[in-house]
PDB file of N, CA and C in Angstrom:
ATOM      1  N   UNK C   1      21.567  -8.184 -12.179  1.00 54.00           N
ATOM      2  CA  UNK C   1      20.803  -7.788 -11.018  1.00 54.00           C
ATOM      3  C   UNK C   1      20.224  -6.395 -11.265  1.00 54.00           C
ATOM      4  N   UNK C   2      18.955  -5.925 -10.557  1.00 64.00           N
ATOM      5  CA  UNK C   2      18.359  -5.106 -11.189  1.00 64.00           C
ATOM      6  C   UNK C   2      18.798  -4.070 -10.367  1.00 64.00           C
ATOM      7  N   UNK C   3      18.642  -2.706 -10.537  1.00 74.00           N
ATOM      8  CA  UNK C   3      19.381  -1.684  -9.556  1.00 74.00           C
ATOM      9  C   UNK C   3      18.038  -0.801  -8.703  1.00 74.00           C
ATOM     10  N   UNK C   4      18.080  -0.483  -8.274  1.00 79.00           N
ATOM     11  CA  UNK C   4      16.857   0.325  -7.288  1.00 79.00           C
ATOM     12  C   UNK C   4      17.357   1.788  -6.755  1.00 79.00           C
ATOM     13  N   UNK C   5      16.667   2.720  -6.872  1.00 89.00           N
ATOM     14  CA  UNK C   5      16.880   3.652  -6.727  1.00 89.00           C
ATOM     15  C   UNK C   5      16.615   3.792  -5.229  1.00 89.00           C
ATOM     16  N   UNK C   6      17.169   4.707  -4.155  1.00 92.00           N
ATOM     17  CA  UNK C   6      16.972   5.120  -3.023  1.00 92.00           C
ATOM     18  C   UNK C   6      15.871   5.130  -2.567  1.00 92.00           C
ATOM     19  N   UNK C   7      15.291   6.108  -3.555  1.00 90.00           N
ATOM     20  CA  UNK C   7      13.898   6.418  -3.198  1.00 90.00           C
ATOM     21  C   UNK C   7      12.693   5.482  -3.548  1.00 90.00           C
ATOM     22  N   UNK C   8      12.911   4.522  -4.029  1.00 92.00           N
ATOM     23  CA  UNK C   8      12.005   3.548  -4.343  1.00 92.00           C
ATOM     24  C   UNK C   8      11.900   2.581  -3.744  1.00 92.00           C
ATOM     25  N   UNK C   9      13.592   1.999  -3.017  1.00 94.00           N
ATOM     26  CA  UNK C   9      13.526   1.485  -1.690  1.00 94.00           C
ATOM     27  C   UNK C   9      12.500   1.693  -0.923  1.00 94.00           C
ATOM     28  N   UNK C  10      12.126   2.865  -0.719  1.00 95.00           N
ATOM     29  CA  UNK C  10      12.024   3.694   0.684  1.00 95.00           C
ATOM     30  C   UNK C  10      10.435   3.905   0.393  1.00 95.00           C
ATOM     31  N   UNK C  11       9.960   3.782  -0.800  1.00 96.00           N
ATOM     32  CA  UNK C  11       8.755   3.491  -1.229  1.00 96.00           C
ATOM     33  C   UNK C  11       8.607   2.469  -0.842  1.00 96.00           C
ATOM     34  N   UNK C  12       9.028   1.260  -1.018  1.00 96.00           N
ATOM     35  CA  UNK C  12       8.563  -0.255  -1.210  1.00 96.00           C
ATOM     36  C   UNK C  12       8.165  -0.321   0.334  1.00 96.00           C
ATOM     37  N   UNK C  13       9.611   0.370   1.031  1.00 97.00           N
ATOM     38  CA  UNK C  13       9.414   0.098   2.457  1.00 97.00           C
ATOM     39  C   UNK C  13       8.392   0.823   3.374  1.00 97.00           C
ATOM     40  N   UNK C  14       7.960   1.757   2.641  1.00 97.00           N
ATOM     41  CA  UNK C  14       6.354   2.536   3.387  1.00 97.00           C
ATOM     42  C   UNK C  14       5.463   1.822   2.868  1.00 97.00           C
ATOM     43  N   UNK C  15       5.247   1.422   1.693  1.00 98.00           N
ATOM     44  CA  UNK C  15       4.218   0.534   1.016  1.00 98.00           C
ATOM     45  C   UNK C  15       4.129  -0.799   2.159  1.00 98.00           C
ATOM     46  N   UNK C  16       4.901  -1.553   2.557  1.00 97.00           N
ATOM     47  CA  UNK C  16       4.835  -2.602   3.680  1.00 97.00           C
ATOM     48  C   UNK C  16       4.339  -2.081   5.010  1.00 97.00           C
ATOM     49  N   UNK C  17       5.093  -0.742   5.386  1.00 96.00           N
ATOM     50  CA  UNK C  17       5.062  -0.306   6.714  1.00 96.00           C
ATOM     51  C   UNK C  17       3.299   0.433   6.414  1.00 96.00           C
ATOM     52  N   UNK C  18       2.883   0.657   5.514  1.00 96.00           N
ATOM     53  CA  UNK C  18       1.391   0.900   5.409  1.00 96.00           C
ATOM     54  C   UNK C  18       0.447  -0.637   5.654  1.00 96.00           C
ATOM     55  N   UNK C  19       0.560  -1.419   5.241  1.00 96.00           N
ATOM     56  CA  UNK C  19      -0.132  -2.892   4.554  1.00 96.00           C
ATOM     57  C   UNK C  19      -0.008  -3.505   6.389  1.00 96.00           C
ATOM     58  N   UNK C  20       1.331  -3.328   6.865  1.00 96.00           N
ATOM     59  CA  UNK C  20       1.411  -3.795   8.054  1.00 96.00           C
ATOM     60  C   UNK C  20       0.580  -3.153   9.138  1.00 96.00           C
ATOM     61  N   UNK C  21       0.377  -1.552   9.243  1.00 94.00           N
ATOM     62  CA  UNK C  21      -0.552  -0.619  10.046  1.00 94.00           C
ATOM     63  C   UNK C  21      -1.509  -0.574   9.929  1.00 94.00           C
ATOM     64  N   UNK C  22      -2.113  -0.571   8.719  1.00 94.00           N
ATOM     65  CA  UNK C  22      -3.327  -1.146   8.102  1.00 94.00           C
ATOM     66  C   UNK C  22      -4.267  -2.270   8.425  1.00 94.00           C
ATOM     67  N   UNK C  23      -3.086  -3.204   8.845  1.00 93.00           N
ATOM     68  CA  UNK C  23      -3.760  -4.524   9.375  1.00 93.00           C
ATOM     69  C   UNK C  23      -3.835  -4.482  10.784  1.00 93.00           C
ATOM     70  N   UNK C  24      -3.675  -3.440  11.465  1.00 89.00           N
ATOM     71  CA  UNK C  24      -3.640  -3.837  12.741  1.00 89.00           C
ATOM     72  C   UNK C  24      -4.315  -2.151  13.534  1.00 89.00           C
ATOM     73  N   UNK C  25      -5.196  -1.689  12.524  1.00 74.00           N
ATOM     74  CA  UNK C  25      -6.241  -0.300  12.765  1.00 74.00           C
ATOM     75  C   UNK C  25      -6.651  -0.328  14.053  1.00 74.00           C
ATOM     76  N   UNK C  26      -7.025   0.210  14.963  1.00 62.00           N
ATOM     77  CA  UNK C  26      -7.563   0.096  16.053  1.00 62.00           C
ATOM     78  C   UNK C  26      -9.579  -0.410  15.711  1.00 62.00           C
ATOM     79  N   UNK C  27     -10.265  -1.177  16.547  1.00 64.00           N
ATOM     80  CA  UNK C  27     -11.274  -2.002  16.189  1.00 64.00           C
ATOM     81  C   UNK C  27     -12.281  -0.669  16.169  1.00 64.00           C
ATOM     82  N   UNK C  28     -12.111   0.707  16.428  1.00 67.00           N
ATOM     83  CA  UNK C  28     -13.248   1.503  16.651  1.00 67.00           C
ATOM     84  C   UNK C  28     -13.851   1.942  15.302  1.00 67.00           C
ATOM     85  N   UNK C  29     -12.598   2.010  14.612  1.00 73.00           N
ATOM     86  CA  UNK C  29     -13.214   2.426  13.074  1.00 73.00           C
ATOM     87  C   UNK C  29     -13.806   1.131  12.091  1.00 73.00           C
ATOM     88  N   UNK C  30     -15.073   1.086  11.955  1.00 76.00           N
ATOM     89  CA  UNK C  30     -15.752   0.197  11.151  1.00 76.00           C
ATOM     90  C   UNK C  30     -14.979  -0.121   9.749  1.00 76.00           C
ATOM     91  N   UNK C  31     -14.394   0.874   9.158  1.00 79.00           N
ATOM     92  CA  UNK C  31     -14.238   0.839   7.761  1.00 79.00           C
ATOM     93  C   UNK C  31     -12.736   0.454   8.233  1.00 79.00           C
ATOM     94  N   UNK C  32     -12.055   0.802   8.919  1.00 86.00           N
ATOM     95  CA  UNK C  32     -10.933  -0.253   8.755  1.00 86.00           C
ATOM     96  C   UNK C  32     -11.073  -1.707   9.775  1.00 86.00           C
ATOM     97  N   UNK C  33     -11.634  -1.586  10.349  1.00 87.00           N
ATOM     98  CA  UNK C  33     -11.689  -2.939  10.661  1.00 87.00           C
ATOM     99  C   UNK C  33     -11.938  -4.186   9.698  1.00 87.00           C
ATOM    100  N   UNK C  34     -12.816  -3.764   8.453  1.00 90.00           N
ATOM    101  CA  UNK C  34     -13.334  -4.706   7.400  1.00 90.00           C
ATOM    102  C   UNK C  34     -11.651  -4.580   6.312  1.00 90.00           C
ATOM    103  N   UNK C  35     -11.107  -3.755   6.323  1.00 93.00           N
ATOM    104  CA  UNK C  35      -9.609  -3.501   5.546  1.00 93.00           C
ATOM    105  C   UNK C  35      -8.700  -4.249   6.139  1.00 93.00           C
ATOM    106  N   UNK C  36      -8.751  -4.435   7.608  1.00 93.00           N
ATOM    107  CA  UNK C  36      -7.599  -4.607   8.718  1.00 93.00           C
ATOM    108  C   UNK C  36      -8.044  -6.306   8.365  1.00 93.00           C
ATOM    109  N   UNK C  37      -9.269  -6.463   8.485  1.00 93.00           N
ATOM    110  CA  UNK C  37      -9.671  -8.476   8.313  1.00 93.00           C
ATOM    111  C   UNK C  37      -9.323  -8.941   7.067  1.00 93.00           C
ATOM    112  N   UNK C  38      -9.465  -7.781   5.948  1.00 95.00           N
ATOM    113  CA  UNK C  38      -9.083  -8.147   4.373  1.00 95.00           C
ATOM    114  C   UNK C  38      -7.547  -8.317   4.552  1.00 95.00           C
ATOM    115  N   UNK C  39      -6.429  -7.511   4.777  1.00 96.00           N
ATOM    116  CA  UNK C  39      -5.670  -8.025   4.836  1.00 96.00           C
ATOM    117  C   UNK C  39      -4.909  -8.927   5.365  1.00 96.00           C
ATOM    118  N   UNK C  40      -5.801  -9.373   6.790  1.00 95.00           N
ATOM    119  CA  UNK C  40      -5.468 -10.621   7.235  1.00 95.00           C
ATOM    120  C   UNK C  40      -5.709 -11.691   6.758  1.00 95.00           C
ATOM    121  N   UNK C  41      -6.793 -11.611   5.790  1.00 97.00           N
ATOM    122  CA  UNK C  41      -6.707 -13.158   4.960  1.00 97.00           C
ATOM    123  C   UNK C  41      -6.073 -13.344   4.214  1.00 97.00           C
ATOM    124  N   UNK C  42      -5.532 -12.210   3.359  1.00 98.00           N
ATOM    125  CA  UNK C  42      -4.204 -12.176   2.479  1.00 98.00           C
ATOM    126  C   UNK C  42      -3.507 -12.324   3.293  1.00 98.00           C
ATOM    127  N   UNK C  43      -2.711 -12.482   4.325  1.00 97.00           N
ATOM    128  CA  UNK C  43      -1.761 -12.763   4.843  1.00 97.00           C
ATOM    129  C   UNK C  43      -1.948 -14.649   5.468  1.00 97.00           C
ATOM    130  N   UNK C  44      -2.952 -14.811   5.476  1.00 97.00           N
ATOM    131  CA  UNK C  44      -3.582 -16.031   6.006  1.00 97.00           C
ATOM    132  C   UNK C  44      -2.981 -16.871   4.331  1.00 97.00           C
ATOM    133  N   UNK C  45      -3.976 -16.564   3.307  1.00 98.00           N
ATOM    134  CA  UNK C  45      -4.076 -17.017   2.080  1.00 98.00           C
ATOM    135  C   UNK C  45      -2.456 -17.207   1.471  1.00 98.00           C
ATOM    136  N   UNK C  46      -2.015 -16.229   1.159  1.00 97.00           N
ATOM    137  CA  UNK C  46      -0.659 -15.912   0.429  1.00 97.00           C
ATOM    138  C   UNK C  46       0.597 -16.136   1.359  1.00 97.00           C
ATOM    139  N   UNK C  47       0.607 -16.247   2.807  1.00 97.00           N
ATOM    140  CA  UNK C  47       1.669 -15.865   3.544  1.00 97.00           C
ATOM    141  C   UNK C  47       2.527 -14.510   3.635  1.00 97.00           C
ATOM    142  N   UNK C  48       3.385 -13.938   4.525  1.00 97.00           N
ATOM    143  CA  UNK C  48       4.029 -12.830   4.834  1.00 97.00           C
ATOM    144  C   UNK C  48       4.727 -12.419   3.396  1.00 97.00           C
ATOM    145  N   UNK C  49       5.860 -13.263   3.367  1.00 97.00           N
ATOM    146  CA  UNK C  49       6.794 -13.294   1.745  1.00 97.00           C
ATOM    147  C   UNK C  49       5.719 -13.754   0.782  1.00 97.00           C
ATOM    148  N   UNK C  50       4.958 -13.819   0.111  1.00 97.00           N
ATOM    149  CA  UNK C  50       4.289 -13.421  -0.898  1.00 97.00           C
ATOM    150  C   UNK C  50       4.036 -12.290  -0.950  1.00 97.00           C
ATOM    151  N   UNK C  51       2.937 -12.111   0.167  1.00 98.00           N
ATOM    152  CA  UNK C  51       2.660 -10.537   0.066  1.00 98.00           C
ATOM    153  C   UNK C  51       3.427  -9.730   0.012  1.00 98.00           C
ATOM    154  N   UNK C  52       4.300  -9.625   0.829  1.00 97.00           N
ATOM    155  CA  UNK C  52       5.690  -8.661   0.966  1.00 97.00           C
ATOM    156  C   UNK C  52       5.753  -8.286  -0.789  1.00 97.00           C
ATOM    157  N   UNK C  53       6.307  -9.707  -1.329  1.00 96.00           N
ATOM    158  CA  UNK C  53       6.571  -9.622  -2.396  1.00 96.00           C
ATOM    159  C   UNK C  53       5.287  -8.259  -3.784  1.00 96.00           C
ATOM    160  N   UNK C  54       4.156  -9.152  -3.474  1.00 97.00           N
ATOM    161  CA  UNK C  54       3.125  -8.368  -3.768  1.00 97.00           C
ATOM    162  C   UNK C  54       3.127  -6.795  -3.783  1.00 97.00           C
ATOM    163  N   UNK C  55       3.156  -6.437  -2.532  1.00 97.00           N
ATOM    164  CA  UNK C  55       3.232  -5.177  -2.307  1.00 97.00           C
ATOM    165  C   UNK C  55       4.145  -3.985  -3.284  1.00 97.00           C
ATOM    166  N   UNK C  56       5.493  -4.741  -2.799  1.00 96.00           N
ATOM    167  CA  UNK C  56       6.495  -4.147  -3.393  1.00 96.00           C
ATOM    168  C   UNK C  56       6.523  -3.922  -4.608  1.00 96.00           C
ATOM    169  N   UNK C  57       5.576  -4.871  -5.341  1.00 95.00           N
ATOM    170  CA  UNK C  57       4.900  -4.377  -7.056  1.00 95.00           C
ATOM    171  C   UNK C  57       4.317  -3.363  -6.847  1.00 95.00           C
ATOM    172  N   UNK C  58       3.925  -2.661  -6.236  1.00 97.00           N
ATOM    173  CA  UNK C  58       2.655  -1.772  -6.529  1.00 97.00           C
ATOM    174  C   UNK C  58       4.077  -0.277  -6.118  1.00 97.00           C
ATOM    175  N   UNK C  59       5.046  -0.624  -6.081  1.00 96.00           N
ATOM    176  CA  UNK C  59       6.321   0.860  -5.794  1.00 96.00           C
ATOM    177  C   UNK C  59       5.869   1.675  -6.913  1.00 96.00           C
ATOM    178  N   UNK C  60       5.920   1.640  -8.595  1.00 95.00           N
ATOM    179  CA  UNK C  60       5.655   2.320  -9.411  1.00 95.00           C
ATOM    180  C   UNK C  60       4.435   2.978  -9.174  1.00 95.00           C
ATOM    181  N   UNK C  61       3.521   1.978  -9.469  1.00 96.00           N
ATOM    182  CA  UNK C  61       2.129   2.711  -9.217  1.00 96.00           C
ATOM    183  C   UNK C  61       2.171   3.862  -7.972  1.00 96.00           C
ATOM    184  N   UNK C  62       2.654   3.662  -7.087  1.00 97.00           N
ATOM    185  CA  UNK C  62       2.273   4.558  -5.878  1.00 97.00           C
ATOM    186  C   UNK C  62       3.197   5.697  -6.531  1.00 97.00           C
ATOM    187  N   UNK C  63       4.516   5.306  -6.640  1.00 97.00           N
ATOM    188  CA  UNK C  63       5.398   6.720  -7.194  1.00 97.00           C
ATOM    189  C   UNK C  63       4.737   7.436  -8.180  1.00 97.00           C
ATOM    190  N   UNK C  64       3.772   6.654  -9.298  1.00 96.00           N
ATOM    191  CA  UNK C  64       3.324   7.884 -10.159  1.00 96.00           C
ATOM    192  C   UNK C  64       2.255   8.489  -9.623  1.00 96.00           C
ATOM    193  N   UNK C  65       1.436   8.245  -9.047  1.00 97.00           N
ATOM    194  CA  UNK C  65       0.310   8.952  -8.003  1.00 97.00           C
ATOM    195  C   UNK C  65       0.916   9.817  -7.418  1.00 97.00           C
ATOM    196  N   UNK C  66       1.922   9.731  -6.846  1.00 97.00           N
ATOM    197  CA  UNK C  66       2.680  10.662  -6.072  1.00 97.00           C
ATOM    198  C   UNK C  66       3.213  11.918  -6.599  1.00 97.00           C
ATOM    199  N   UNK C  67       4.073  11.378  -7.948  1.00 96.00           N
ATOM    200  CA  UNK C  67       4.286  12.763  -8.804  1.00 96.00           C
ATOM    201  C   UNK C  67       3.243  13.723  -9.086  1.00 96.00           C
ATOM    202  N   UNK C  68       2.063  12.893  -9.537  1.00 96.00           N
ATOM    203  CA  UNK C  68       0.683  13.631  -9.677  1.00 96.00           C
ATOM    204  C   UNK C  68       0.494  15.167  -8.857  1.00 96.00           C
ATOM    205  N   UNK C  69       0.319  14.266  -7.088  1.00 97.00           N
ATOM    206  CA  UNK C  69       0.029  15.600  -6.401  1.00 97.00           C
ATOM    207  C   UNK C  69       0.928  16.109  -5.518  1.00 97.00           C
ATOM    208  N   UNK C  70       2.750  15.587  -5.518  1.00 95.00           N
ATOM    209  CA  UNK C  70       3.711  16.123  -4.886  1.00 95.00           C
ATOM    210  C   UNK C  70       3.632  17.762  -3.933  1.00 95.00           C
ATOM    211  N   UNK C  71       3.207  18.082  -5.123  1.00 96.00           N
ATOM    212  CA  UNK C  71       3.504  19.875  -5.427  1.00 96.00           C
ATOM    213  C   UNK C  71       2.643  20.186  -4.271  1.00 96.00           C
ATOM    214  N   UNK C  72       1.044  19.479  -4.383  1.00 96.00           N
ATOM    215  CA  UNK C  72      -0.227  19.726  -3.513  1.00 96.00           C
ATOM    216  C   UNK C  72      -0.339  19.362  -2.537  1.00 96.00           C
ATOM    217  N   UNK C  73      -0.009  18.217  -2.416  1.00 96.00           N
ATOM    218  CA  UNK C  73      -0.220  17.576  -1.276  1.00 96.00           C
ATOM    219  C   UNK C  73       0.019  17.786  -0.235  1.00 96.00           C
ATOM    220  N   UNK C  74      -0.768  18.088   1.307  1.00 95.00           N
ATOM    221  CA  UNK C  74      -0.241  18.664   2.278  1.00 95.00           C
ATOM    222  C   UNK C  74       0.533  17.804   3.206  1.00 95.00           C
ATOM    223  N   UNK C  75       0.173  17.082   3.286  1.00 95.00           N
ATOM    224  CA  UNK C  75       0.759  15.874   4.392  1.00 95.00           C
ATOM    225  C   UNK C  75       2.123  14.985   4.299  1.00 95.00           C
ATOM    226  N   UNK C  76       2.500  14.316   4.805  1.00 94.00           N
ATOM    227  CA  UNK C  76       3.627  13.429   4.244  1.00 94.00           C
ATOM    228  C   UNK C  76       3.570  12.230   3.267  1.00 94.00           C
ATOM    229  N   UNK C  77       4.271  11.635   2.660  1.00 96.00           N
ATOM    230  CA  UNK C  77       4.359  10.783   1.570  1.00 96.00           C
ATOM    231  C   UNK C  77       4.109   9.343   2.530  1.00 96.00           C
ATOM    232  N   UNK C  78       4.909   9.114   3.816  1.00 93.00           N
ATOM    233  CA  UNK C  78       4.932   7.793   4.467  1.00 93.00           C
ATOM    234  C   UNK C  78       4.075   7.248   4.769  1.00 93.00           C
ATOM    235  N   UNK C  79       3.577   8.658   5.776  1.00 92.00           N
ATOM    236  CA  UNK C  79       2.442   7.947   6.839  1.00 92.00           C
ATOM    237  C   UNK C  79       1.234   8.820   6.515  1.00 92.00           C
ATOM    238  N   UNK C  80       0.912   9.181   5.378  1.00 94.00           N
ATOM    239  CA  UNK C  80      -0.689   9.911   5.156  1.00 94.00           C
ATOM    240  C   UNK C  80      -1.008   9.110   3.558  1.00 94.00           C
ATOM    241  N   UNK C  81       0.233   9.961   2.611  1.00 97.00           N
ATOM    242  CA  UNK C  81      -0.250   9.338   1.225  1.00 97.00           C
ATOM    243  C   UNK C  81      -0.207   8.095   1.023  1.00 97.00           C
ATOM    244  N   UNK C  82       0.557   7.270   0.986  1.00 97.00           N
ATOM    245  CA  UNK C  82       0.869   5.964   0.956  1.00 97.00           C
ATOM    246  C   UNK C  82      -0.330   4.948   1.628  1.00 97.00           C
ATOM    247  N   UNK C  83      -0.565   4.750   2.655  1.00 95.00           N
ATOM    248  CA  UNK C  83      -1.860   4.804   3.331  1.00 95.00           C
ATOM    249  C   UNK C  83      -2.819   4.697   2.558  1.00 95.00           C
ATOM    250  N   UNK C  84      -3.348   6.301   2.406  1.00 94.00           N
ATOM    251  CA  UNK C  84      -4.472   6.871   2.039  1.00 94.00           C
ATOM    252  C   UNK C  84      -4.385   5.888   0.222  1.00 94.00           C
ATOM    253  N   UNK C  85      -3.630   6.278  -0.224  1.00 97.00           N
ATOM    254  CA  UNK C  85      -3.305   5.137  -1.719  1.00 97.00           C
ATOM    255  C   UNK C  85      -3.563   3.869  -2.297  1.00 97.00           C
ATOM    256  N   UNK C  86      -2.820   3.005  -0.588  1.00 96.00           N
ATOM    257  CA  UNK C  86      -3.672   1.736  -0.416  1.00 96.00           C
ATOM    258  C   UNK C  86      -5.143   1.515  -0.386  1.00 96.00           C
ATOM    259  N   UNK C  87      -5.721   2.298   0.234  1.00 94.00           N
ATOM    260  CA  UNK C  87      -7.111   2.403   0.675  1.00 94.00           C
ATOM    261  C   UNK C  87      -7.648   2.482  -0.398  1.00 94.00           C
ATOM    262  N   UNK C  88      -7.648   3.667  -1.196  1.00 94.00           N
ATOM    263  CA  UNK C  88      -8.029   3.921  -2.540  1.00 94.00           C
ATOM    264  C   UNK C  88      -7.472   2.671  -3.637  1.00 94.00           C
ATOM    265  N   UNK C  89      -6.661   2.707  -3.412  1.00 97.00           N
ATOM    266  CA  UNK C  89      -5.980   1.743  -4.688  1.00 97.00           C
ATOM    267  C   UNK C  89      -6.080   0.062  -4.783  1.00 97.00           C
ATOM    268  N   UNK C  90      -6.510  -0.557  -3.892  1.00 97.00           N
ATOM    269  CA  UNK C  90      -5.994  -1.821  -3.990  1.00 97.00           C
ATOM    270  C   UNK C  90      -6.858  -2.667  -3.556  1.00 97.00           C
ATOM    271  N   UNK C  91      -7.496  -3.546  -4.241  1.00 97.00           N
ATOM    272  CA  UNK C  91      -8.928  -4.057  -3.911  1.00 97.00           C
ATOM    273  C   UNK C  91      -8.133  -5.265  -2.965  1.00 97.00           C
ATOM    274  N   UNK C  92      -8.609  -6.018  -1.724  1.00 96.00           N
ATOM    275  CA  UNK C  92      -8.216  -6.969  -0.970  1.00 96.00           C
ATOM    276  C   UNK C  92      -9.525  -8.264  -1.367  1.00 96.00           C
ATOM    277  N   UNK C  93     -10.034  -8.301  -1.645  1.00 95.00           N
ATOM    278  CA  UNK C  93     -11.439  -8.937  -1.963  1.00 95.00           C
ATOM    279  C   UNK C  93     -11.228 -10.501  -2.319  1.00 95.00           C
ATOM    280  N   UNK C  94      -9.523 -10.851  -3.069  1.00 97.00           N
ATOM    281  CA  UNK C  94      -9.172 -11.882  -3.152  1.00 97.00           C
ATOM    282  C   UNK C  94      -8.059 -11.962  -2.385  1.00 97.00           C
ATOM    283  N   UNK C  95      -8.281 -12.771  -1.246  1.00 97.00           N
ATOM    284  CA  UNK C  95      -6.891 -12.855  -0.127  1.00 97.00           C
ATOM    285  C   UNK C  95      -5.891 -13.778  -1.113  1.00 97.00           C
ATOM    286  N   UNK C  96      -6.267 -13.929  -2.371  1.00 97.00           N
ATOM    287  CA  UNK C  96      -4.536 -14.648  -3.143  1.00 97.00           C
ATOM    288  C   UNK C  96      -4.097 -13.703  -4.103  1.00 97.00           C
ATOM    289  N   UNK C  97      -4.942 -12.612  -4.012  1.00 96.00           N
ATOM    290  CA  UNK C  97      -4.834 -11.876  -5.437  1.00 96.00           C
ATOM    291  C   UNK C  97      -4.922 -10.671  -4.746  1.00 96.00           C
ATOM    292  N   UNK C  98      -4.438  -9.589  -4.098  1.00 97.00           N
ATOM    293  CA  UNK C  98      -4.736  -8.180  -3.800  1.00 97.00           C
ATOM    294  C   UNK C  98      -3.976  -7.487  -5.191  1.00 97.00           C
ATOM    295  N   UNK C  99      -5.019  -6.952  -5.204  1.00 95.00           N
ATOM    296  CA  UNK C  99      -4.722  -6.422  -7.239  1.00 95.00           C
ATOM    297  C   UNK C  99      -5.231  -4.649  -6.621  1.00 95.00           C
ATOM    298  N   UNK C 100      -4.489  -3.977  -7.604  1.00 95.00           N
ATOM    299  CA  UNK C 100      -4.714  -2.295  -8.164  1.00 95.00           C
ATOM    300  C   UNK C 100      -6.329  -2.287  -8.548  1.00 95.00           C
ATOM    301  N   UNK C 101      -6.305  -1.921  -8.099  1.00 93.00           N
ATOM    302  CA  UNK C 101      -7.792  -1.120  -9.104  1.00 93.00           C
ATOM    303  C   UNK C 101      -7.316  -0.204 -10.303  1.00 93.00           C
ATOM    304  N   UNK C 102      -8.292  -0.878 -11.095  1.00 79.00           N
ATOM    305  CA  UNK C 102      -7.377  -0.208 -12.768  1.00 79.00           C
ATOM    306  C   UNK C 102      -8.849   0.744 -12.744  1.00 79.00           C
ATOM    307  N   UNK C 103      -8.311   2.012 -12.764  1.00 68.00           N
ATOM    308  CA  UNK C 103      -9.435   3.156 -12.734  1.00 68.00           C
ATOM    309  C   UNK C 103      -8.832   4.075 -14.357  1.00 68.00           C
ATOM    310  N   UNK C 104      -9.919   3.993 -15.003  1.00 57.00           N
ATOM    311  CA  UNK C 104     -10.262   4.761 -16.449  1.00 57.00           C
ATOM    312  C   UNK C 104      -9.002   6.169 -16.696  1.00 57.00           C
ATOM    313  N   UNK C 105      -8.636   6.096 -17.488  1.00 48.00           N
ATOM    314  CA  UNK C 105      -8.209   8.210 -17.229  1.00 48.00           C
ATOM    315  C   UNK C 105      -6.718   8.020 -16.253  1.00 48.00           C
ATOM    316  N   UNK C 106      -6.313   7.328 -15.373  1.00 44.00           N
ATOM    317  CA  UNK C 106      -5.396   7.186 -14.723  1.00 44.00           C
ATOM    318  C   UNK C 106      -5.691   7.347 -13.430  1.00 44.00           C
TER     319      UNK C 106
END
């Protein structure tokens, strides 16, 4: 069995608690409303436990972004970076496939 560190838990579990807030943006903002419908078809397409599952892949990726700008970053890790990460990071475009964006340089 594989072992998990505390803090990666606790990643996986903001990574969901983002994907879940995300989907449910208030309708005033245009640009998440088209994010908030993308991830409802992934949730439509894949079901809850897939995605769940899904998500929780992307713990590394977000932790090394994170080391990146720890030091800088003004806001919190839960409810600003993590978020803001998804947004940037994770194309929804295939509701069976929500994949990373593989960006050049890191």
């Amino acid at each position: 069995m594989a072992e998990y560190s505390k803090d990666s838990l606790e990643t996986a579990a903001s990574l969901w608690e983002a994907v879940l807030a995300l989907r449910s943006r208030p309708i005033t903002d245009p640009d998440a409303i088209g994010l908030a419908l993308a991830i409802d078809r992934a949730f439509d397409a894949l079901g809850t436990a897939a995605l769940r599952l899904a998500v929780v892949g992307w713990t590394d990726a977000v932790e090394a972004s994170w080391r990146e700008v720890e030091n800088d970053y003004p806001l919190c890790f839960d409810w600003d970076f993590v978020p803001g990460w998804i947004i940037d990071h994770v194309d929804w475009s295939d509701p069976f496939h929500p994949a990373l964006i593989q960006r050049g340089g890191g």
